[in-house]
JSON list of C-alpha atoms in Angstrom, two decimals:
[
{"chain": "Z", "resi": 1, "resn": "MET", "atom": "CA", "xyz": [86.90, 209.13, 83.17]},
{"chain": "Z", "resi": 2, "resn": "SER", "atom": "CA", "xyz": [85.04, 207.88, 86.22]},
{"chain": "Z", "resi": 3, "resn": "ARG", "atom": "CA", "xyz": [85.57, 204.44, 87.71]},
{"chain": "Z", "resi": 4, "resn": "ASN", "atom": "CA", "xyz": [82.16, 203.19, 86.53]},
{"chain": "Z", "resi": 5, "resn": "ALA", "atom": "CA", "xyz": [82.81, 204.42, 83.00]},
{"chain": "Z", "resi": 6, "resn": "ARG", "atom": "CA", "xyz": [86.14, 202.54, 82.91]},
{"chain": "Z", "resi": 7, "resn": "ILE", "atom": "CA", "xyz": [84.50, 199.34, 84.19]},
{"chain": "Z", "resi": 8, "resn": "ASN", "atom": "CA", "xyz": [81.72, 199.65, 81.60]},
{"chain": "Z", "resi": 9, "resn": "ALA", "atom": "CA", "xyz": [84.25, 200.24, 78.83]},
{"chain": "Z", "resi": 10, "resn": "LEU", "atom": "CA", "xyz": [86.30, 197.19, 79.89]},
{"chain": "Z", "resi": 11, "resn": "LEU", "atom": "CA", "xyz": [83.17, 195.02, 80.04]},
{"chain": "Z", "resi": 12, "resn": "LEU", "atom": "CA", "xyz": [82.12, 196.19, 76.58]},
{"chain": "Z", "resi": 13, "resn": "LEU", "atom": "CA", "xyz": [85.60, 195.45, 75.26]},
{"chain": "Z", "resi": 14, "resn": "ALA", "atom": "CA", "xyz": [85.51, 191.96, 76.80]},
{"chain": "Z", "resi": 15, "resn": "VAL", "atom": "CA", "xyz": [82.12, 191.20, 75.21]},
{"chain": "Z", "resi": 16, "resn": "ALA", "atom": "CA", "xyz": [83.35, 192.43, 71.83]},
{"chain": "Z", "resi": 17, "resn": "ALA", "atom": "CA", "xyz": [86.47, 190.27, 72.17]},
{"chain": "Z", "resi": 18, "resn": "LEU", "atom": "CA", "xyz": [84.35, 187.20, 73.00]},
{"chain": "Z", "resi": 19, "resn": "ALA", "atom": "CA", "xyz": [82.27, 187.81, 69.88]},
{"chain": "Z", "resi": 20, "resn": "VAL", "atom": "CA", "xyz": [85.10, 188.61, 67.45]},
{"chain": "Z", "resi": 21, "resn": "LEU", "atom": "CA", "xyz": [88.04, 186.43, 68.55]},
{"chain": "Z", "resi": 22, "resn": "PRO", "atom": "CA", "xyz": [86.53, 183.05, 67.53]},
{"chain": "Z", "resi": 23, "resn": "LEU", "atom": "CA", "xyz": [85.91, 184.44, 64.06]},
{"chain": "Z", "resi": 24, "resn": "VAL", "atom": "CA", "xyz": [89.36, 186.03, 63.74]},
{"chain": "Z", "resi": 25, "resn": "LEU", "atom": "CA", "xyz": [91.23, 182.99, 65.06]},
{"chain": "Z", "resi": 26, "resn": "GLY", "atom": "CA", "xyz": [89.29, 180.67, 62.75]},
{"chain": "Z", "resi": 27, "resn": "LEU", "atom": "CA", "xyz": [87.97, 178.44, 65.50]},
{"chain": "Z", "resi": 28, "resn": "GLY", "atom": "CA", "xyz": [85.65, 175.88, 64.00]},
{"chain": "Z", "resi": 29, "resn": "ASP", "atom": "CA", "xyz": [87.00, 176.17, 60.44]},
{"chain": "Z", "resi": 30, "resn": "HIS", "atom": "CA", "xyz": [87.59, 172.42, 60.31]},
{"chain": "Z", "resi": 31, "resn": "LYS", "atom": "CA", "xyz": [83.89, 171.68, 60.85]},
{"chain": "Z", "resi": 32, "resn": "GLU", "atom": "CA", "xyz": [81.02, 171.59, 58.37]},
{"chain": "Z", "resi": 33, "resn": "GLU", "atom": "CA", "xyz": [78.99, 173.91, 60.60]},
{"chain": "Z", "resi": 34, "resn": "PRO", "atom": "CA", "xyz": [81.57, 175.97, 62.50]},
{"chain": "Z", "resi": 35, "resn": "PHE", "atom": "CA", "xyz": [79.35, 177.23, 65.28]},
{"chain": "Z", "resi": 36, "resn": "ALA", "atom": "CA", "xyz": [76.72, 174.52, 65.67]},
{"chain": "Z", "resi": 37, "resn": "GLY", "atom": "CA", "xyz": [74.93, 174.21, 68.97]},
{"chain": "Z", "resi": 38, "resn": "ALA", "atom": "CA", "xyz": [75.55, 171.62, 71.66]},
{"chain": "Z", "resi": 39, "resn": "ASP", "atom": "CA", "xyz": [72.56, 169.57, 70.51]},
{"chain": "Z", "resi": 40, "resn": "ALA", "atom": "CA", "xyz": [74.04, 169.11, 67.04]},
{"chain": "Z", "resi": 41, "resn": "GLU", "atom": "CA", "xyz": [77.44, 168.24, 68.51]},
{"chain": "Z", "resi": 42, "resn": "ALA", "atom": "CA", "xyz": [75.86, 165.64, 70.81]},
{"chain": "Z", "resi": 43, "resn": "GLU", "atom": "CA", "xyz": [73.84, 164.13, 67.98]},
{"chain": "Z", "resi": 44, "resn": "THR", "atom": "CA", "xyz": [76.98, 163.81, 65.84]},
{"chain": "Z", "resi": 45, "resn": "ALA", "atom": "CA", "xyz": [78.93, 162.18, 68.67]},
{"chain": "Z", "resi": 46, "resn": "ILE", "atom": "CA", "xyz": [76.12, 159.72, 69.45]},
{"chain": "Z", "resi": 47, "resn": "THR", "atom": "CA", "xyz": [75.70, 158.63, 65.82]},
{"chain": "Z", "resi": 48, "resn": "GLU", "atom": "CA", "xyz": [79.47, 158.10, 65.55]},
{"chain": "Z", "resi": 49, "resn": "ILE", "atom": "CA", "xyz": [79.48, 155.89, 68.64]},
{"chain": "Z", "resi": 50, "resn": "GLU", "atom": "CA", "xyz": [76.20, 154.05, 67.96]},
{"chain": "Z", "resi": 51, "resn": "PRO", "atom": "CA", "xyz": [74.99, 154.35, 64.36]},
{"chain": "Z", "resi": 52, "resn": "ASP", "atom": "CA", "xyz": [71.74, 152.43, 65.08]},
{"chain": "Z", "resi": 53, "resn": "TYR", "atom": "CA", "xyz": [70.71, 154.72, 67.93]},
{"chain": "Z", "resi": 54, "resn": "GLU", "atom": "CA", "xyz": [67.01, 155.72, 67.95]},
{"chain": "Z", "resi": 55, "resn": "PRO", "atom": "CA", "xyz": [66.05, 158.85, 69.92]},
{"chain": "Z", "resi": 56, "resn": "TRP", "atom": "CA", "xyz": [63.47, 158.39, 72.69]},
{"chain": "Z", "resi": 57, "resn": "PHE", "atom": "CA", "xyz": [61.54, 161.52, 71.76]},
{"chain": "Z", "resi": 58, "resn": "SER", "atom": "CA", "xyz": [60.96, 163.62, 68.70]},
{"chain": "Z", "resi": 59, "resn": "PRO", "atom": "CA", "xyz": [60.58, 167.42, 68.66]},
{"chain": "Z", "resi": 60, "resn": "LEU", "atom": "CA", "xyz": [57.09, 168.89, 68.83]},
{"chain": "Z", "resi": 61, "resn": "TYR", "atom": "CA", "xyz": [57.99, 171.40, 66.12]},
{"chain": "Z", "resi": 62, "resn": "GLU", "atom": "CA", "xyz": [60.84, 171.06, 63.64]},
{"chain": "Z", "resi": 63, "resn": "PRO", "atom": "CA", "xyz": [61.72, 174.40, 62.00]},
{"chain": "Z", "resi": 64, "resn": "PRO", "atom": "CA", "xyz": [62.11, 174.17, 58.22]},
{"chain": "Z", "resi": 65, "resn": "SER", "atom": "CA", "xyz": [65.65, 175.62, 58.25]},
{"chain": "Z", "resi": 66, "resn": "GLY", "atom": "CA", "xyz": [68.53, 176.40, 60.56]},
{"chain": "Z", "resi": 67, "resn": "GLU", "atom": "CA", "xyz": [68.00, 180.13, 60.12]},
{"chain": "Z", "resi": 68, "resn": "ILE", "atom": "CA", "xyz": [64.46, 179.92, 61.46]},
{"chain": "Z", "resi": 69, "resn": "GLU", "atom": "CA", "xyz": [65.67, 177.77, 64.35]},
{"chain": "Z", "resi": 70, "resn": "SER", "atom": "CA", "xyz": [68.32, 180.39, 65.16]},
{"chain": "Z", "resi": 71, "resn": "ALA", "atom": "CA", "xyz": [65.75, 183.18, 64.92]},
{"chain": "Z", "resi": 72, "resn": "LEU", "atom": "CA", "xyz": [63.41, 181.38, 67.32]},
{"chain": "Z", "resi": 73, "resn": "PHE", "atom": "CA", "xyz": [66.29, 180.83, 69.73]},
{"chain": "Z", "resi": 74, "resn": "ALA", "atom": "CA", "xyz": [67.24, 184.53, 69.53]},
{"chain": "Z", "resi": 75, "resn": "LEU", "atom": "CA", "xyz": [63.61, 185.50, 70.12]},
{"chain": "Z", "resi": 76, "resn": "GLN", "atom": "CA", "xyz": [63.49, 183.24, 73.17]},
{"chain": "Z", "resi": 77, "resn": "ALA", "atom": "CA", "xyz": [66.70, 184.80, 74.52]},
{"chain": "Z", "resi": 78, "resn": "ALA", "atom": "CA", "xyz": [65.38, 188.33, 73.91]},
{"chain": "Z", "resi": 79, "resn": "LEU", "atom": "CA", "xyz": [62.11, 187.58, 75.70]},
{"chain": "Z", "resi": 80, "resn": "GLY", "atom": "CA", "xyz": [64.01, 186.11, 78.64]},
{"chain": "Z", "resi": 81, "resn": "ALA", "atom": "CA", "xyz": [66.30, 189.14, 78.82]},
{"chain": "Z", "resi": 82, "resn": "GLY", "atom": "CA", "xyz": [63.26, 191.43, 78.68]},
{"chain": "Z", "resi": 83, "resn": "VAL", "atom": "CA", "xyz": [61.57, 189.61, 81.56]},
{"chain": "Z", "resi": 84, "resn": "LEU", "atom": "CA", "xyz": [64.75, 189.78, 83.64]},
{"chain": "Z", "resi": 85, "resn": "ALA", "atom": "CA", "xyz": [65.28, 193.47, 82.86]},
{"chain": "Z", "resi": 86, "resn": "TYR", "atom": "CA", "xyz": [61.66, 194.23, 83.79]},
{"chain": "Z", "resi": 87, "resn": "TYR", "atom": "CA", "xyz": [62.03, 192.35, 87.08]},
{"chain": "Z", "resi": 88, "resn": "PHE", "atom": "CA", "xyz": [65.27, 194.06, 88.07]},
{"chain": "Z", "resi": 89, "resn": "GLY", "atom": "CA", "xyz": [63.92, 197.47, 87.02]},
{"chain": "Z", "resi": 90, "resn": "LEU", "atom": "CA", "xyz": [60.78, 196.89, 89.07]},
{"chain": "Z", "resi": 91, "resn": "ARG", "atom": "CA", "xyz": [62.85, 195.92, 92.13]},
{"chain": "Z", "resi": 92, "resn": "ARG", "atom": "CA", "xyz": [65.06, 198.99, 91.77]},
{"chain": "Z", "resi": 93, "resn": "GLY", "atom": "CA", "xyz": [62.06, 201.28, 91.33]},
{"chain": "Z", "resi": 94, "resn": "ARG", "atom": "CA", "xyz": [60.38, 199.87, 94.43]},
{"chain": "Z", "resi": 95, "resn": "ARG", "atom": "CA", "xyz": [63.56, 200.27, 96.44]},
{"chain": "Z", "resi": 96, "resn": "GLN", "atom": "CA", "xyz": [63.95, 203.88, 95.31]},
{"chain": "Z", "resi": 97, "resn": "GLY", "atom": "CA", "xyz": [60.29, 204.54, 96.11]},
{"chain": "Z", "resi": 98, "resn": "GLU", "atom": "CA", "xyz": [60.73, 203.14, 99.62]},
{"chain": "Z", "resi": 99, "resn": "GLN", "atom": "CA", "xyz": [63.82, 205.28, 100.16]},
{"chain": "Z", "resi": 100, "resn": "ARG", "atom": "CA", "xyz": [61.94, 208.40, 99.04]},
{"chain": "Z", "resi": 101, "resn": "ALA", "atom": "CA", "xyz": [59.00, 207.54, 101.29]},
{"chain": "Z", "resi": 102, "resn": "VAL", "atom": "CA", "xyz": [61.30, 207.09, 104.30]},
{"chain": "Z", "resi": 103, "resn": "ALA", "atom": "CA", "xyz": [63.09, 210.37, 103.52]},
{"chain": "Z", "resi": 104, "resn": "ALA", "atom": "CA", "xyz": [59.74, 212.19, 103.18]},
{"chain": "Z", "resi": 105, "resn": "ALA", "atom": "CA", "xyz": [58.49, 210.70, 106.45]},
{"chain": "Z", "resi": 106, "resn": "GLU", "atom": "CA", "xyz": [61.65, 211.77, 108.25]},
{"chain": "Z", "resi": 107, "resn": "ALA", "atom": "CA", "xyz": [61.38, 215.27, 106.78]},
{"chain": "Z", "resi": 108, "resn": "THR", "atom": "CA", "xyz": [57.79, 215.71, 107.99]},
{"chain": "Z", "resi": 109, "resn": "ALA", "atom": "CA", "xyz": [58.45, 214.12, 111.40]},
{"chain": "Z", "resi": 110, "resn": "ALA", "atom": "CA", "xyz": [61.17, 216.61, 112.40]},
{"chain": "Z", "resi": 111, "resn": "PRO", "atom": "CA", "xyz": [60.63, 219.94, 110.64]},
{"chain": "Z", "resi": 112, "resn": "ARG", "atom": "CA", "xyz": [63.80, 221.93, 110.30]},
{"chain": "Z", "resi": 113, "resn": "GLY", "atom": "CA", "xyz": [64.25, 225.39, 111.68]},
{"chain": "Z", "resi": 114, "resn": "THR", "atom": "CA", "xyz": [61.98, 224.95, 114.72]},
{"chain": "Z", "resi": 115, "resn": "PRO", "atom": "CA", "xyz": [63.62, 225.34, 118.10]},
{"chain": "Z", "resi": 116, "resn": "GLU", "atom": "CA", "xyz": [63.56, 222.20, 120.19]},
{"chain": "Z", "resi": 117, "resn": "GLY", "atom": "CA", "xyz": [62.21, 222.22, 123.71]},
{"chain": "Z", "resi": 118, "resn": "ASP", "atom": "CA", "xyz": [59.68, 225.09, 123.29]}
]
């Protein structure tokens, strides 16, 4: 197994462990919503400290359920990942194209097999 394959396997194992361990260890079992987002946690903490608190702003769009909210968040994350992947792929392709152009220019500038000094 090559070094890159081992690194990729270890990274995949680490990601799987990060996804599975909280479920296996029962983290969040004592909560009503075990894996609520930071916004929900902050709202709960604020209402415990100051029950009469009124938010300054209200959301422009309130999804009808938590599942739709999660789906919209996942869609946003997927679109962001797609934009980043496109950008990095474009950069890599340009770099490879420049390297090929330089190699082709060097190959045509000094043809091989011709005696020098003729």
